[in-house]
């Protein structure tokens, strides 16, 4: 689950953030933190943060066997007493997971083309 400075995840857990820490990760963070650190900045909207949080969750789910749907998302706006909640299930995340897979495959193909001359030199040394 991901929260921002203006959100509260649970009644007992208040999250705070600032320019250096625009997000709080509860639970498994080894895989999702790099996604958020690279793509989300403090100036980005909460909507962007939630989208990237979903992408980070999917990235974590791909690598950690103890992470899976459903993903519960709760928001408590600054100065509000009303919690807005949604639950993201496997069917909701499937198109995003597929887009992530295609984007990573395309990136791997680009890296292969860019590194081919370098690796040719390396293998020529043998």
mmCIF file of C-alpha atoms in Angstrom:
data_model
loop_
_atom_site.group_PDB
_atom_site.id
_atom_site.type_symbol
_atom_site.label_atom_id
_atom_site.label_comp_id
_atom_site.label_asym_id
_atom_site.label_seq_id
_atom_site.Cartn_x
_atom_site.Cartn_y
_atom_site.Cartn_z
ATOM 1 C CA UNK A 1 0.000 0.000 0.000
ATOM 2 C CA UNK A 2 1.208 3.496 -0.779
ATOM 3 C CA UNK A 3 0.262 6.737 0.910
ATOM 4 C CA UNK A 4 1.217 10.387 0.663
ATOM 5 C CA UNK A 5 1.648 13.242 3.072
ATOM 6 C CA UNK A 6 -2.080 13.989 2.955
ATOM 7 C CA UNK A 7 -3.236 10.401 3.405
ATOM 8 C CA UNK A 8 -3.741 8.173 6.381
ATOM 9 C CA UNK A 9 -3.395 4.456 5.835
ATOM 10 C CA UNK A 10 -4.883 3.275 9.121
ATOM 11 C CA UNK A 11 -6.306 5.126 12.068
ATOM 12 C CA UNK A 12 -3.157 4.344 14.017
ATOM 13 C CA UNK A 13 -0.634 5.059 11.244
ATOM 14 C CA UNK A 14 -0.133 8.629 10.152
ATOM 15 C CA UNK A 15 2.080 9.130 7.107
ATOM 16 C CA UNK A 16 4.123 12.221 6.550
ATOM 17 C CA UNK A 17 6.195 13.162 3.568
ATOM 18 C CA UNK A 18 8.098 15.965 2.015
ATOM 19 C CA UNK A 19 10.346 16.659 -0.952
ATOM 20 C CA UNK A 20 12.829 13.968 0.114
ATOM 21 C CA UNK A 21 10.148 11.364 0.959
ATOM 22 C CA UNK A 22 6.995 11.884 -1.113
ATOM 23 C CA UNK A 23 5.768 8.349 -0.462
ATOM 24 C CA UNK A 24 5.483 5.810 2.307
ATOM 25 C CA UNK A 25 5.610 2.094 1.574
ATOM 26 C CA UNK A 26 4.024 -0.356 3.983
ATOM 27 C CA UNK A 27 5.139 -3.943 3.571
ATOM 28 C CA UNK A 28 7.501 -5.294 0.906
ATOM 29 C CA UNK A 29 9.545 -2.390 -0.473
ATOM 30 C CA UNK A 30 12.689 -3.848 -2.055
ATOM 31 C CA UNK A 31 11.183 -3.956 -5.536
ATOM 32 C CA UNK A 32 8.732 -1.072 -5.500
ATOM 33 C CA UNK A 33 10.899 1.633 -3.950
ATOM 34 C CA UNK A 34 13.229 1.987 -6.968
ATOM 35 C CA UNK A 35 10.225 2.494 -9.265
ATOM 36 C CA UNK A 36 8.846 5.265 -7.079
ATOM 37 C CA UNK A 37 12.263 6.839 -6.438
ATOM 38 C CA UNK A 38 13.030 7.055 -10.160
ATOM 39 C CA UNK A 39 9.654 8.126 -11.492
ATOM 40 C CA UNK A 40 7.740 10.081 -8.857
ATOM 41 C CA UNK A 41 8.737 13.461 -7.521
ATOM 42 C CA UNK A 42 7.246 15.536 -4.734
ATOM 43 C CA UNK A 43 5.824 17.983 -7.275
ATOM 44 C CA UNK A 44 3.807 15.287 -9.075
ATOM 45 C CA UNK A 45 0.108 14.957 -8.439
ATOM 46 C CA UNK A 46 -1.418 12.368 -6.160
ATOM 47 C CA UNK A 47 -3.005 10.789 -9.243
ATOM 48 C CA UNK A 48 0.447 10.278 -10.770
ATOM 49 C CA UNK A 49 1.623 8.871 -7.453
ATOM 50 C CA UNK A 50 -1.260 6.401 -7.298
ATOM 51 C CA UNK A 51 -0.616 5.265 -10.875
ATOM 52 C CA UNK A 52 3.072 4.773 -10.152
ATOM 53 C CA UNK A 53 2.173 3.072 -6.884
ATOM 54 C CA UNK A 54 0.097 0.553 -8.812
ATOM 55 C CA UNK A 55 2.972 0.008 -11.229
ATOM 56 C CA UNK A 56 5.351 -0.421 -8.276
ATOM 57 C CA UNK A 57 2.956 -2.930 -6.704
ATOM 58 C CA UNK A 58 2.879 -4.925 -9.953
ATOM 59 C CA UNK A 59 6.675 -4.808 -10.133
ATOM 60 C CA UNK A 60 6.884 -6.118 -6.575
ATOM 61 C CA UNK A 61 4.276 -8.797 -7.272
ATOM 62 C CA UNK A 62 6.392 -10.055 -10.174
ATOM 63 C CA UNK A 63 9.387 -10.611 -7.878
ATOM 64 C CA UNK A 64 7.987 -11.368 -4.427
ATOM 65 C CA UNK A 65 5.920 -14.495 -3.862
ATOM 66 C CA UNK A 66 4.272 -13.018 -0.758
ATOM 67 C CA UNK A 67 2.690 -10.077 -2.645
ATOM 68 C CA UNK A 68 -0.534 -10.461 -4.612
ATOM 69 C CA UNK A 69 -3.956 -8.978 -5.266
ATOM 70 C CA UNK A 70 -6.167 -7.547 -4.011
ATOM 71 C CA UNK A 71 -4.524 -4.176 -3.396
ATOM 72 C CA UNK A 72 -6.450 -1.942 -1.026
ATOM 73 C CA UNK A 73 -6.026 1.796 -1.536
ATOM 74 C CA UNK A 74 -7.331 4.284 1.026
ATOM 75 C CA UNK A 75 -7.187 8.078 0.924
ATOM 76 C CA UNK A 76 -7.893 10.588 3.625
ATOM 77 C CA UNK A 77 -7.578 14.099 2.272
ATOM 78 C CA UNK A 78 -5.954 16.839 4.276
ATOM 79 C CA UNK A 79 -8.549 18.307 6.637
ATOM 80 C CA UNK A 80 -11.087 15.595 5.825
ATOM 81 C CA UNK A 81 -12.759 12.968 7.985
ATOM 82 C CA UNK A 82 -13.956 10.878 5.041
ATOM 83 C CA UNK A 83 -11.849 7.929 3.891
ATOM 84 C CA UNK A 84 -12.153 7.004 0.225
ATOM 85 C CA UNK A 85 -11.314 3.401 -0.531
ATOM 86 C CA UNK A 86 -10.968 1.182 -3.574
ATOM 87 C CA UNK A 87 -9.811 -2.365 -4.038
ATOM 88 C CA UNK A 88 -7.719 -3.200 -7.097
ATOM 89 C CA UNK A 89 -8.122 -6.814 -8.156
ATOM 90 C CA UNK A 90 -6.255 -9.032 -10.622
ATOM 91 C CA UNK A 91 -8.573 -8.137 -13.526
ATOM 92 C CA UNK A 92 -7.996 -4.400 -12.897
ATOM 93 C CA UNK A 93 -4.218 -4.826 -12.871
ATOM 94 C CA UNK A 94 -3.865 -7.284 -15.785
ATOM 95 C CA UNK A 95 -3.677 -4.650 -18.565
ATOM 96 C CA UNK A 96 -1.091 -2.678 -16.584
ATOM 97 C CA UNK A 97 0.932 -5.831 -15.943
ATOM 98 C CA UNK A 98 0.863 -6.624 -19.673
ATOM 99 C CA UNK A 99 1.932 -3.061 -20.590
ATOM 100 C CA UNK A 100 4.779 -3.312 -18.058
ATOM 101 C CA UNK A 101 5.918 -6.600 -19.580
ATOM 102 C CA UNK A 102 5.930 -5.166 -23.121
ATOM 103 C CA UNK A 103 7.764 -2.000 -22.026
ATOM 104 C CA UNK A 104 10.471 -3.998 -20.216
ATOM 105 C CA UNK A 105 10.848 -6.322 -23.223
ATOM 106 C CA UNK A 106 11.269 -3.308 -25.517
ATOM 107 C CA UNK A 107 13.839 -1.798 -23.134
ATOM 108 C CA UNK A 108 15.769 -5.091 -23.072
ATOM 109 C CA UNK A 109 15.801 -5.165 -26.898
ATOM 110 C CA UNK A 110 17.129 -1.580 -26.984
ATOM 111 C CA UNK A 111 19.849 -2.426 -24.485
ATOM 112 C CA UNK A 112 20.796 -5.451 -26.583
ATOM 113 C CA UNK A 113 21.313 -3.242 -29.649
ATOM 114 C CA UNK A 114 23.246 -0.616 -27.690
ATOM 115 C CA UNK A 115 25.564 -3.116 -26.025
ATOM 116 C CA UNK A 116 26.246 -5.332 -29.047
ATOM 117 C CA UNK A 117 29.427 -3.473 -30.152
ATOM 118 C CA UNK A 118 30.782 -3.456 -26.605
ATOM 119 C CA UNK A 119 30.137 -7.163 -26.094
ATOM 120 C CA UNK A 120 31.583 -8.036 -29.498
ATOM 121 C CA UNK A 121 34.846 -6.474 -28.304
ATOM 122 C CA UNK A 122 34.644 -8.406 -25.049
ATOM 123 C CA UNK A 123 34.059 -11.754 -26.756
ATOM 124 C CA UNK A 124 36.761 -11.054 -29.342
ATOM 125 C CA UNK A 125 39.293 -11.051 -26.488
ATOM 126 C CA UNK A 126 38.808 -14.804 -25.959
#
